[in-house]
């Protein structure tokens, strides 16, 4: 059996993204249990049916399926080595760390955050100051086409490291061992797993496109990337908002966001990449809006604005789009 | 009979706003013909039925009802003294001045613009360089509740003067006479008519609230003033966008926008005024959006941004909201 087989994973929030990582870890030989909410009944009965252009078609039958972390804590016999958090991150509604408090039973549990946004680790560090938090960037295309049925395009990738605040330098021997062990479990499932020396830089580069594309899509009656790029006004707006986010990220990290190109070329590089995608896509924030669900505007936009204020950086574009989204959401949630 | 009775008016664009002014001019003794589009059949047959809290209920039967300016030119026996333009102003779609070219048959015709926006006079001055253009600010609440049926709250007011570019100083004797004559016609119909020495200042003060309230409403799924003011984020956004517009207006006019208070207090004064209205309202730009009609974003937003660029003033909030509206409109018009 594969190398990672002695590790016990609990996947919290087994939607499209989470289930792919769970599936790959399980395929790699690890024990993987899941906490499901909306898809609990279906997954409990039959697991996940996954169709992937890279991994082929298959079933993911978790070792156990729970309806809550409380139930997972009550019913599992030993504690989990890794708790993978793949839920939506909505700290403006409730503390996201609370969700997992029943399963973080000792300091030995490593919390792995597979979530978007900036400054998301603080919620977990505050509640679990003595637990190791691995923060990660997921590059993956996956979609739950119906309950428990997932489609995936391409290989799953995960870039990660232990969270050390904005200064990612002081890793302990145990940090390294735990990251290596997690990496081996992922590699065994053929996930492109990378330990990054500067995971916060990866996070900021990802936010640069997320903070621009998501609000513009939401605020223009649900546009896809093609529509946004074909309209000269919103193309320019995407670029201008990316520049604002880069300025903030560089102030926070006290270094450039890019190493291969000057960071003022990053927006055009991102635009070119999105431009050349075979199919346009809709950001997940827009999907949430369309389904009248809360949007992740706190971790994707507001936490960046808060940093901007702290560093006295003007971000009028981000602030404008954030304010508009707040009222829009308030209306559809009420 | 009333003083203004020897004047011939042609009202182009007889919607809610236009029909009230037409009605009052007619009641005051002037000859008033109208050019209707969507409501032509109904108005041709039975005129307008108007219910006003200030003027009471009544009918407005125009001297003639035309379906186009071409028809008005062909069928009317003498030329009009005043052509009142109350149409939507959409220079991004077509030159608004073209609409009236058939009825501006000589230099004696005075063009009266009863339209929102900044820098709207240039379209008419370019096409009719030798005609007198009166530019005005309408303060009036009116609504076409069904075709040809109008409700009106309060007294109608019109502040106006002959257009002289940004420098409103050099009025000729004939300018003064023609304004006085127009004023008398309006007063005869009990319209609060005021000749302003600085009509462009009035126009900018009106744009300050229009440029903020209209885009915010459009971009937040059709909000009314109450919703916008009750949300702290959009309340702050309204104020911040007003400050941007004030800066541009003061650069263009080379003077302060306000005379009674420091101009940086103008946003709060406007907010207080809107806050204290007995009923919330929806800006007309939002109504256009909701009905999938083109929005007046060129004259209400873009012309201000163009001035900002000319004067090297940063208006990132206005630019952001404008760009978002462009894509939104593009999608619903397509």
XYZ file of C-alpha atoms in Angstrom:
668
model
C 0.000 0.000 0.000
C 1.074 3.606 -0.552
C 3.371 5.585 1.715
C 0.751 7.789 3.354
C -1.333 4.897 4.574
C -0.783 5.387 8.310
C -2.199 8.901 8.294
C -5.774 9.724 9.262
C -7.410 12.634 7.475
C -10.695 14.340 8.225
C -12.069 16.446 5.394
C -14.419 19.163 6.606
C -16.567 20.656 3.850
C -16.588 18.000 1.189
C -17.768 19.966 -1.816
C -16.211 19.811 -5.288
C -12.706 20.956 -4.327
C -12.471 19.059 -1.046
C -13.717 15.785 -2.456
C -11.006 15.698 -5.130
C -8.245 16.064 -2.533
C -9.980 13.522 -0.297
C -10.280 11.097 -3.186
C -6.617 11.448 -4.143
C -5.448 11.014 -0.534
C -7.627 7.923 -0.204
C -6.331 6.564 -3.514
C -2.828 7.186 -2.186
C -3.536 4.914 0.749
C -4.467 7.298 3.525
C -7.519 6.973 5.719
C -9.966 9.717 4.766
C -13.209 10.507 6.568
C -15.472 13.368 5.607
C -17.879 15.809 7.195
C -20.640 16.667 4.751
C -23.509 19.057 5.078
C -25.840 19.496 2.113
C -24.640 16.306 0.411
C -24.528 14.137 3.587
C -27.353 11.705 2.755
C -26.130 10.999 -0.753
C -22.444 10.626 0.186
C -23.238 8.498 3.240
C -25.073 6.093 0.982
C -22.891 5.954 -2.114
C -19.802 8.115 -1.690
C -18.710 10.484 -4.437
C -18.801 9.726 -8.160
C -15.947 11.576 -9.784
C -15.130 12.069 -13.433
C -11.715 13.570 -14.050
C -9.951 14.374 -17.305
C -6.668 13.604 -15.563
C -7.420 10.826 -13.080
C -10.195 9.071 -14.983
C -13.563 8.082 -13.563
C -13.960 6.547 -10.136
C -15.746 6.409 -6.837
C -14.542 7.954 -3.631
C -15.910 5.998 -0.698
C -14.664 7.692 2.477
C -13.718 5.603 5.519
C -16.497 7.342 7.384
C -19.086 9.981 6.535
C -20.254 12.342 9.279
C -22.868 15.073 9.325
C -20.907 17.269 11.728
C -17.514 17.564 13.423
C -19.256 16.785 16.692
C -20.403 13.481 15.261
C -16.908 12.808 13.876
C -15.388 13.415 17.317
C -17.971 11.204 19.038
C -17.826 8.305 16.616
C -14.201 8.050 15.513
C -11.978 5.895 17.702
C -8.709 7.774 17.371
C -7.908 11.389 16.687
C -7.171 12.688 13.203
C -3.644 13.588 12.150
C -4.845 16.201 9.681
C -8.083 18.141 9.595
C -8.515 19.533 6.079
C -10.749 22.581 6.104
C -12.441 23.121 2.728
C -15.518 25.016 3.884
C -16.527 28.471 2.710
C -14.778 31.054 4.827
C -17.274 33.558 6.220
C -15.776 35.204 9.325
C -18.202 38.116 8.932
C -21.010 35.669 9.734
C -19.355 33.368 12.267
C -15.881 32.371 13.368
C -14.811 29.752 10.827
C -12.512 28.076 13.352
C -15.486 27.158 15.546
C -16.612 24.639 12.947
C -13.722 22.300 13.685
C -13.356 22.761 17.438
C -14.787 19.324 18.266
C -12.160 17.506 16.212
C -9.127 19.557 17.217
C -8.848 17.558 20.423
C -5.122 17.877 21.025
C -2.095 19.811 19.893
C -1.122 16.906 17.702
C -3.854 17.653 15.196
C -2.561 19.553 12.169
C -5.095 21.925 10.639
C -4.826 22.269 6.861
C -6.601 25.235 5.319
C -7.657 24.709 1.696
C -9.515 27.989 1.421
C -9.286 31.254 -0.459
C -8.506 34.625 0.991
C -6.004 36.711 2.860
C -5.334 36.595 6.582
C -7.544 33.539 7.025
C -5.095 31.763 9.336
C -5.677 34.185 12.200
C -9.120 32.792 12.973
C -7.618 29.326 13.542
C -4.470 30.521 15.329
C -6.591 32.507 17.763
C -8.745 29.518 18.705
C -5.991 26.898 18.475
C -2.764 28.768 19.340
C -0.822 25.557 19.956
C -1.892 23.687 16.853
C 0.079 23.604 13.675
C -1.792 25.291 10.820
C -0.825 24.434 7.275
C -1.948 27.097 4.852
C -2.309 26.201 1.196
C -3.171 27.373 -2.272
C -5.267 25.006 -4.353
C -5.021 25.066 -8.120
C -7.825 22.847 -9.264
C -10.873 22.946 -11.505
C -13.729 20.933 -10.047
C -17.494 21.249 -9.982
C -20.265 19.399 -8.163
C -22.623 18.858 -11.094
C -25.184 17.140 -8.914
C -25.148 16.084 -5.270
C -22.153 13.802 -4.765
C -21.228 13.892 -8.453
C -18.036 15.786 -9.256
C -16.295 16.667 -12.498
C -12.635 17.633 -12.507
C -10.424 19.054 -15.253
C -6.665 18.559 -15.069
C -4.332 17.492 -12.308
C -4.960 18.729 -8.780
C -2.189 20.830 -7.283
C -1.586 22.005 -3.742
C 1.070 24.492 -2.667
C 1.453 24.719 1.088
C 3.537 25.227 4.198
C 3.132 25.704 7.907
C 1.691 29.116 8.711
C 4.209 31.472 10.334
C 2.487 34.846 9.933
C 3.947 37.107 7.297
C 7.466 35.971 8.124
C 7.755 32.463 6.719
C 11.316 31.797 7.793
C 11.477 29.919 11.077
C 10.304 26.375 10.466
C 11.022 23.793 13.128
C 12.215 20.299 12.403
C 8.743 19.040 13.242
C 7.139 21.547 10.856
C 9.309 20.160 8.084
C 8.505 16.555 8.966
C 4.777 17.146 9.055
C 4.820 19.004 5.742
C 6.917 16.264 4.166
C 4.575 13.609 5.452
C 1.519 15.490 4.088
C 3.319 15.958 0.793
C 4.003 12.224 0.527
C 0.349 11.413 1.132
C -0.644 13.831 -1.662
C 2.037 12.598 -4.064
C 0.888 9.025 -3.479
C -2.487 10.151 -4.850
C -0.802 11.921 -7.768
C -1.523 15.433 -6.542
C 1.092 17.951 -7.608
C 2.191 18.782 -4.048
C 4.657 21.592 -3.454
C 6.054 22.932 -0.197
C 6.582 26.648 -0.702
C 9.158 28.729 1.131
C 6.932 31.726 0.714
C 3.380 30.510 0.899
C 2.037 33.985 1.736
C 3.427 35.254 -1.543
C 1.517 32.464 -3.342
C -1.585 33.451 -1.429
C -1.242 37.100 -2.449
C -0.658 36.251 -6.095
C -3.839 34.199 -6.042
C -5.765 37.000 -4.335
C -4.646 39.474 -7.003
C -6.836 37.807 -9.565
C -9.559 36.734 -7.170
C -10.027 40.229 -5.709
C -10.520 41.701 -9.155
C -12.349 39.053 -11.164
C -14.824 38.042 -8.450
C -16.261 41.472 -7.586
C -16.387 42.604 -11.217
C -18.313 39.455 -12.114
C -20.708 39.867 -9.196
C -21.329 43.561 -9.894
C -22.021 43.200 -13.622
C -24.959 40.788 -13.454
C -22.878 37.615 -13.296
C -20.260 38.006 -16.019
C -17.821 35.338 -17.060
C -14.147 35.995 -17.773
C -14.751 36.343 -21.530
C -17.361 39.046 -21.049
C -15.171 40.931 -18.568
C -12.103 40.846 -20.824
C -13.964 41.725 -24.024
C -15.327 44.936 -22.520
C -12.499 47.526 -22.577
C -13.843 49.339 -19.513
C -13.932 46.267 -17.260
C -10.646 44.923 -18.661
C -9.031 48.191 -17.547
C -10.851 47.967 -14.224
C -9.548 44.440 -13.588
C -5.993 45.612 -14.219
C -6.359 48.719 -12.053
C -7.824 46.760 -9.135
C -5.022 44.183 -9.406
C -2.464 46.988 -9.084
C -4.157 48.108 -5.862
C -3.981 44.595 -4.402
C -0.329 44.165 -5.425
C 0.610 47.367 -3.620
C -1.023 46.095 -0.429
C 0.515 42.637 -0.695
C 3.991 44.041 -1.178
C 3.590 46.272 1.860
C 2.375 43.368 3.993
C 5.081 40.952 2.847
C 7.737 43.642 2.631
C 8.929 42.127 -0.645
C 7.797 41.904 -4.256
C 4.941 39.552 -5.124
C 6.778 38.264 -8.171
C 10.268 36.960 -8.678
C 10.352 36.277 -12.420
C 8.878 39.556 -13.717
C 8.486 43.085 -12.316
C 5.348 43.022 -10.209
C 3.707 45.812 -12.210
C 3.576 43.339 -15.092
C 1.691 40.781 -13.014
C -1.798 42.074 -13.909
C -1.157 41.741 -17.637
C 0.358 38.299 -17.100
C -2.779 37.209 -15.254
C -5.049 38.769 -17.889
C -3.118 36.969 -20.650
C -3.468 33.674 -18.799
C -7.218 34.105 -18.325
C -7.546 35.334 -21.913
C -5.975 32.160 -23.252
C -8.151 29.709 -21.296
C -10.061 27.441 -23.676
C -13.338 28.212 -21.901
C -14.481 31.265 -19.941
C -15.267 30.654 -16.289
C -17.412 32.111 -13.553
C -15.794 32.889 -10.188
C -17.219 30.981 -7.229
C -18.225 34.252 -5.560
C -20.583 34.881 -8.460
C -22.056 31.384 -8.121
C -22.717 32.130 -4.440
C -24.402 35.394 -5.386
C -26.549 33.698 -8.015
C -27.675 31.137 -5.447
C -28.356 33.859 -2.854
C -25.669 32.441 -0.577
C -23.270 34.587 1.466
C -20.166 35.643 -0.471
C -16.568 35.318 0.770
C -16.039 39.082 0.476
C -14.484 39.346 3.921
C -11.471 37.115 3.255
C -11.152 37.901 -0.451
C -11.671 41.679 -0.334
C -12.160 43.191 3.111
C -9.090 41.696 4.788
C -7.004 43.220 1.999
C -8.674 46.614 2.494
C -7.975 46.360 6.234
C -4.290 45.797 5.505
C -4.352 48.736 3.070
C -5.706 50.982 5.818
C -3.072 49.716 8.239
C -0.330 50.581 5.739
C -1.976 53.846 4.603
C -2.439 52.646 1.051
C -5.354 53.995 -0.970
C -7.510 51.285 -2.504
C -10.542 53.227 -3.752
C -11.433 50.667 -6.426
C -11.442 47.743 -3.996
C -13.336 49.803 -1.428
C -15.950 50.814 -4.000
C -16.563 47.272 -5.190
C -16.644 45.959 -1.618
C -19.219 48.540 -0.531
C -21.440 47.767 -3.500
C -21.258 44.018 -2.813
C -22.191 44.529 0.835
C -25.490 46.200 -0.020
C -26.198 43.772 -2.838
C -25.674 40.789 -0.535
C -27.618 42.376 2.313
C -30.615 42.653 -0.017
C -30.560 39.113 -1.348
C -29.933 37.581 2.063
C -32.785 39.506 3.689
C -55.377 85.689 -21.057
C -51.959 85.081 -19.573
C -48.836 86.996 -20.521
C -47.077 84.182 -22.361
C -49.900 83.589 -24.780
C -48.132 84.750 -27.957
C -45.338 82.185 -27.612
C -45.279 78.878 -29.447
C -43.661 75.944 -27.668
C -42.801 72.536 -29.021
C -42.169 69.910 -26.389
C -39.962 67.078 -27.635
C -40.063 63.987 -25.437
C -43.347 64.292 -23.597
C -42.841 61.840 -20.751
C -43.658 62.524 -17.117
C -41.364 65.518 -16.626
C -41.960 67.138 -20.003
C -45.719 66.851 -19.843
C -45.911 68.737 -16.537
C -43.978 71.695 -17.961
C -46.060 71.531 -21.141
C -49.264 71.475 -19.124
C -48.250 74.463 -17.014
C -47.170 76.485 -20.052
C -50.461 75.709 -21.751
C -52.413 76.597 -18.605
C -50.463 79.848 -18.552
C -51.781 80.702 -21.992
C -48.967 79.641 -24.316
C -49.408 77.496 -27.386
C -47.893 74.071 -26.672
C -47.503 71.266 -29.184
C -45.838 67.966 -28.369
C -43.780 65.281 -30.051
C -44.548 61.908 -28.482
C -43.052 58.530 -29.160
C -44.261 55.575 -27.070
C -47.357 57.431 -25.846
C -48.272 59.027 -29.218
C -51.506 57.145 -29.920
C -52.954 57.707 -26.468
C -51.969 61.378 -26.242
C -53.131 62.139 -29.795
C -56.551 60.812 -28.843
C -57.070 62.118 -25.328
C -54.123 64.226 -24.237
C -52.545 63.765 -20.809
C -54.463 63.126 -17.599
C -52.507 64.663 -14.757
C -52.997 64.406 -11.020
C -50.880 66.818 -9.019
C -50.716 67.403 -5.274
C -49.945 71.055 -6.020
C -51.890 71.911 -9.174
C -54.837 69.588 -8.699
C -56.210 67.207 -11.304
C -56.606 68.152 -14.928
C -56.178 67.363 -18.573
C -53.437 68.639 -20.793
C -54.651 68.770 -24.368
C -51.753 70.015 -26.519
C -52.417 72.320 -29.474
C -51.000 69.585 -31.703
C -49.603 66.107 -31.150
C -46.893 64.832 -33.498
C -45.138 61.495 -33.752
C -41.826 63.055 -34.832
C -40.074 66.401 -35.235
C -40.230 65.856 -38.994
C -44.015 65.674 -38.797
C -44.103 68.742 -36.561
C -42.033 70.684 -39.093
C -44.176 69.531 -42.012
C -47.541 70.144 -40.406
C -47.111 73.251 -38.268
C -47.761 76.536 -40.052
C -45.273 78.762 -38.288
C -41.979 78.044 -36.597
C -41.741 77.463 -32.862
C -40.283 80.106 -30.563
C -39.025 77.525 -28.083
C -38.190 73.863 -28.586
C -38.190 72.189 -25.182
C -36.013 69.083 -25.219
C -37.076 66.593 -22.528
C -35.828 63.379 -24.136
C -33.330 60.976 -22.588
C -29.835 62.119 -23.417
C -27.808 59.270 -24.939
C -24.919 60.767 -26.951
C -23.065 57.440 -26.694
C -25.800 55.947 -28.882
C -26.632 58.847 -31.205
C -26.221 62.594 -31.342
C -29.132 63.913 -29.257
C -29.197 67.167 -31.229
C -30.152 65.301 -34.396
C -33.578 64.595 -32.929
C -34.660 68.224 -33.219
C -32.932 69.253 -36.457
C -36.191 69.352 -38.430
C -37.759 71.910 -36.122
C -34.755 74.158 -35.630
C -35.465 75.856 -38.935
C -33.954 79.258 -38.228
C -31.719 81.049 -35.786
C -34.799 82.485 -34.120
C -35.676 79.156 -32.511
C -34.581 78.963 -28.886
C -33.613 75.472 -27.755
C -34.435 74.739 -24.111
C -32.714 71.713 -22.575
C -34.646 70.130 -19.706
C -32.256 67.210 -19.295
C -29.834 65.838 -16.758
C -26.090 65.665 -17.071
C -22.925 67.624 -17.541
C -21.658 69.120 -20.783
C -24.901 68.306 -22.584
C -25.084 71.676 -24.329
C -22.135 70.937 -26.598
C -24.116 68.486 -28.724
C -26.658 71.205 -29.550
C -24.146 74.024 -29.923
C -22.148 71.967 -32.407
C -25.140 71.290 -34.616
C -26.832 74.666 -34.116
C -23.987 77.111 -33.459
C -26.153 80.159 -34.125
C -29.143 79.164 -32.044
C -29.688 80.265 -28.532
C -29.586 77.317 -26.113
C -31.226 77.694 -22.725
C -29.899 75.161 -20.254
C -31.963 74.332 -17.193
C -32.248 72.346 -14.011
C -35.628 70.815 -13.300
C -36.724 70.149 -9.757
C -39.852 68.135 -10.092
C -41.331 64.831 -8.975
C -43.471 63.275 -11.689
C -44.219 59.774 -12.894
C -46.083 58.353 -15.871
C -48.143 55.732 -14.047
C -49.707 54.517 -17.270
C -49.497 55.747 -20.845
C -50.590 59.388 -20.858
C -51.442 59.364 -17.150
C -49.092 61.395 -14.962
C -48.842 61.929 -11.221
C -46.953 64.888 -9.809
C -45.937 65.767 -6.264
C -45.282 69.397 -5.347
C -44.725 72.514 -7.390
C -42.644 72.312 -10.543
C -39.514 74.422 -10.577
C -37.149 75.370 -13.382
C -33.827 77.139 -12.955
C -32.315 78.256 -16.250
C -30.303 80.653 -18.333
C -28.787 80.965 -21.752
C -25.820 78.620 -22.191
C -22.484 80.446 -22.345
C -20.014 77.613 -21.766
C -18.370 77.566 -18.369
C -18.229 81.340 -18.283
C -21.764 82.508 -17.651
C -21.042 86.197 -17.670
C -21.670 87.754 -21.051
C -25.385 87.814 -21.672
C -26.690 89.978 -24.478
C -29.751 92.151 -24.220
C -31.594 89.636 -26.395
C -30.525 86.748 -24.128
C -32.049 88.573 -21.200
C -35.277 89.329 -23.081
C -35.733 85.764 -24.223
C -35.094 84.371 -20.731
C -37.493 86.897 -19.228
C -40.130 85.998 -21.750
C -39.714 82.261 -21.058
C -39.840 82.969 -17.354
C -43.115 84.862 -17.730
C -44.668 81.972 -19.642
C -43.654 79.586 -16.841
C -44.795 81.913 -14.063
C -48.168 82.266 -15.772
C -48.530 78.510 -15.314
C -47.386 78.754 -11.690
C -43.993 77.129 -12.264
C -41.324 78.375 -9.881
C -39.128 79.862 -12.613
C -35.710 81.245 -11.736
C -33.090 82.760 -13.995
C -29.726 81.815 -12.510
C -26.547 83.835 -12.906
C -24.564 80.651 -12.561
C -26.581 77.905 -14.157
C -23.538 75.642 -14.558
C -23.048 75.687 -10.804
C -26.667 74.568 -10.385
C -26.030 71.823 -12.921
C -22.950 70.591 -11.040
C -24.717 70.603 -7.691
C -27.436 68.455 -9.215
C -24.878 66.120 -10.782
C -23.167 65.656 -7.415
C -26.101 63.654 -6.110
C -27.070 62.119 -9.437
C -23.564 60.795 -10.145
C -23.452 59.033 -6.789
C -26.996 57.862 -6.119
C -27.735 56.595 -9.644
C -24.729 54.256 -10.115
C -24.909 52.919 -6.557
C -28.571 52.084 -7.052
C -27.933 50.432 -10.420
C -24.975 48.401 -9.135
C -26.686 47.069 -6.013
C -29.622 45.291 -7.646
C -31.869 48.326 -7.854
C -31.662 49.946 -4.424
C -33.738 52.864 -3.290
C -32.370 55.816 -1.306
C -33.420 54.310 2.038
C -31.517 51.075 1.378
C -28.416 52.963 0.232
C -28.376 55.259 3.248
C -29.111 52.537 5.805
C -26.085 50.504 4.701
C -22.971 52.151 6.238
C -20.736 50.973 3.383
C -22.828 52.494 0.602
C -23.590 55.619 2.633
C -19.830 56.200 2.872
C -19.469 55.374 -0.824
C -22.110 57.948 -1.784
C -20.271 60.610 0.184
C -16.858 59.672 -1.224
C -18.119 59.694 -4.813
C -19.764 63.088 -4.251
C -16.409 64.486 -3.112
C -14.844 63.298 -6.355
C -17.520 65.021 -8.433
C -17.235 68.253 -6.426
C -13.498 68.382 -7.074
C -14.079 68.075 -10.810
C -16.881 70.634 -10.848
C -14.801 73.185 -8.985
C -11.918 72.711 -11.409
C -14.218 73.118 -14.421
C -16.020 76.182 -13.035
C -12.921 77.587 -11.374
C -15.006 78.455 -8.340
C -16.672 76.698 -5.421
C -19.869 74.757 -6.066
C -21.511 76.167 -2.979
C -21.900 79.698 -1.696
C -23.681 79.165 1.624
C -21.516 76.361 3.091
C -17.966 75.081 2.484
C -18.229 72.726 -0.482
C -16.776 69.803 1.480
C -19.971 69.900 3.530
C -22.154 69.584 0.438
C -22.226 65.738 0.444
C -23.548 65.601 3.996
C -26.070 68.302 3.213
C -27.336 66.272 0.266
C -27.386 63.064 2.324
C -29.370 64.828 5.069
C -31.850 66.093 2.512
C -32.348 62.638 0.981
C -32.472 61.108 4.462
C -35.341 63.343 5.480
C -37.538 62.692 2.431
C -40.885 61.221 3.512
C -40.514 58.362 1.004
C -37.434 56.673 -0.488
C -37.048 57.026 -4.236
C -35.435 55.178 -7.118
C -33.230 57.143 -9.509
C -34.405 57.198 -13.130
C -31.185 55.492 -14.239
C -32.169 52.472 -12.177
C -35.652 52.454 -13.760
C -33.989 52.422 -17.176
C -31.775 49.517 -16.100
C -34.746 47.591 -14.753
C -36.555 48.040 -18.043
C -33.449 47.065 -20.044
C -33.289 50.511 -21.603
C -30.025 52.396 -22.233
C -28.832 54.395 -19.217
C -27.751 58.052 -19.283
C -24.279 57.141 -17.999
C -22.507 59.241 -20.624
C -23.933 62.604 -19.562
C -24.305 61.787 -15.870
C -20.988 59.999 -15.275
C -18.649 59.800 -18.261
C -18.625 63.487 -19.179
C -17.566 64.213 -15.589
C -14.784 61.612 -15.804
C -13.636 63.178 -19.093
C -13.374 66.553 -17.378
C -11.481 64.915 -14.498
C -8.945 63.504 -16.946
C -8.613 66.893 -18.627
C -7.851 68.507 -15.265
C -5.695 65.613 -13.983
C -8.057 64.807 -11.137
C -8.280 61.227 -9.906
C -11.820 59.887 -9.783
C -11.295 56.154 -9.169
C -14.704 55.649 -7.572
C -16.587 57.224 -10.467
C -14.416 55.375 -12.970
C -15.027 52.048 -11.200
C -18.791 52.479 -11.097
C -18.866 53.686 -14.705
C -16.885 50.669 -15.947
C -19.152 48.252 -14.095
C -22.276 49.890 -15.508
C -20.918 49.708 -19.053
C -20.574 45.923 -18.948
C -23.863 45.493 -17.122
C -25.689 47.558 -19.745
C -23.877 45.881 -22.626
C -25.193 42.547 -21.380
C -28.810 43.535 -20.935
C -28.949 45.423 -24.234
C -27.495 42.517 -26.189
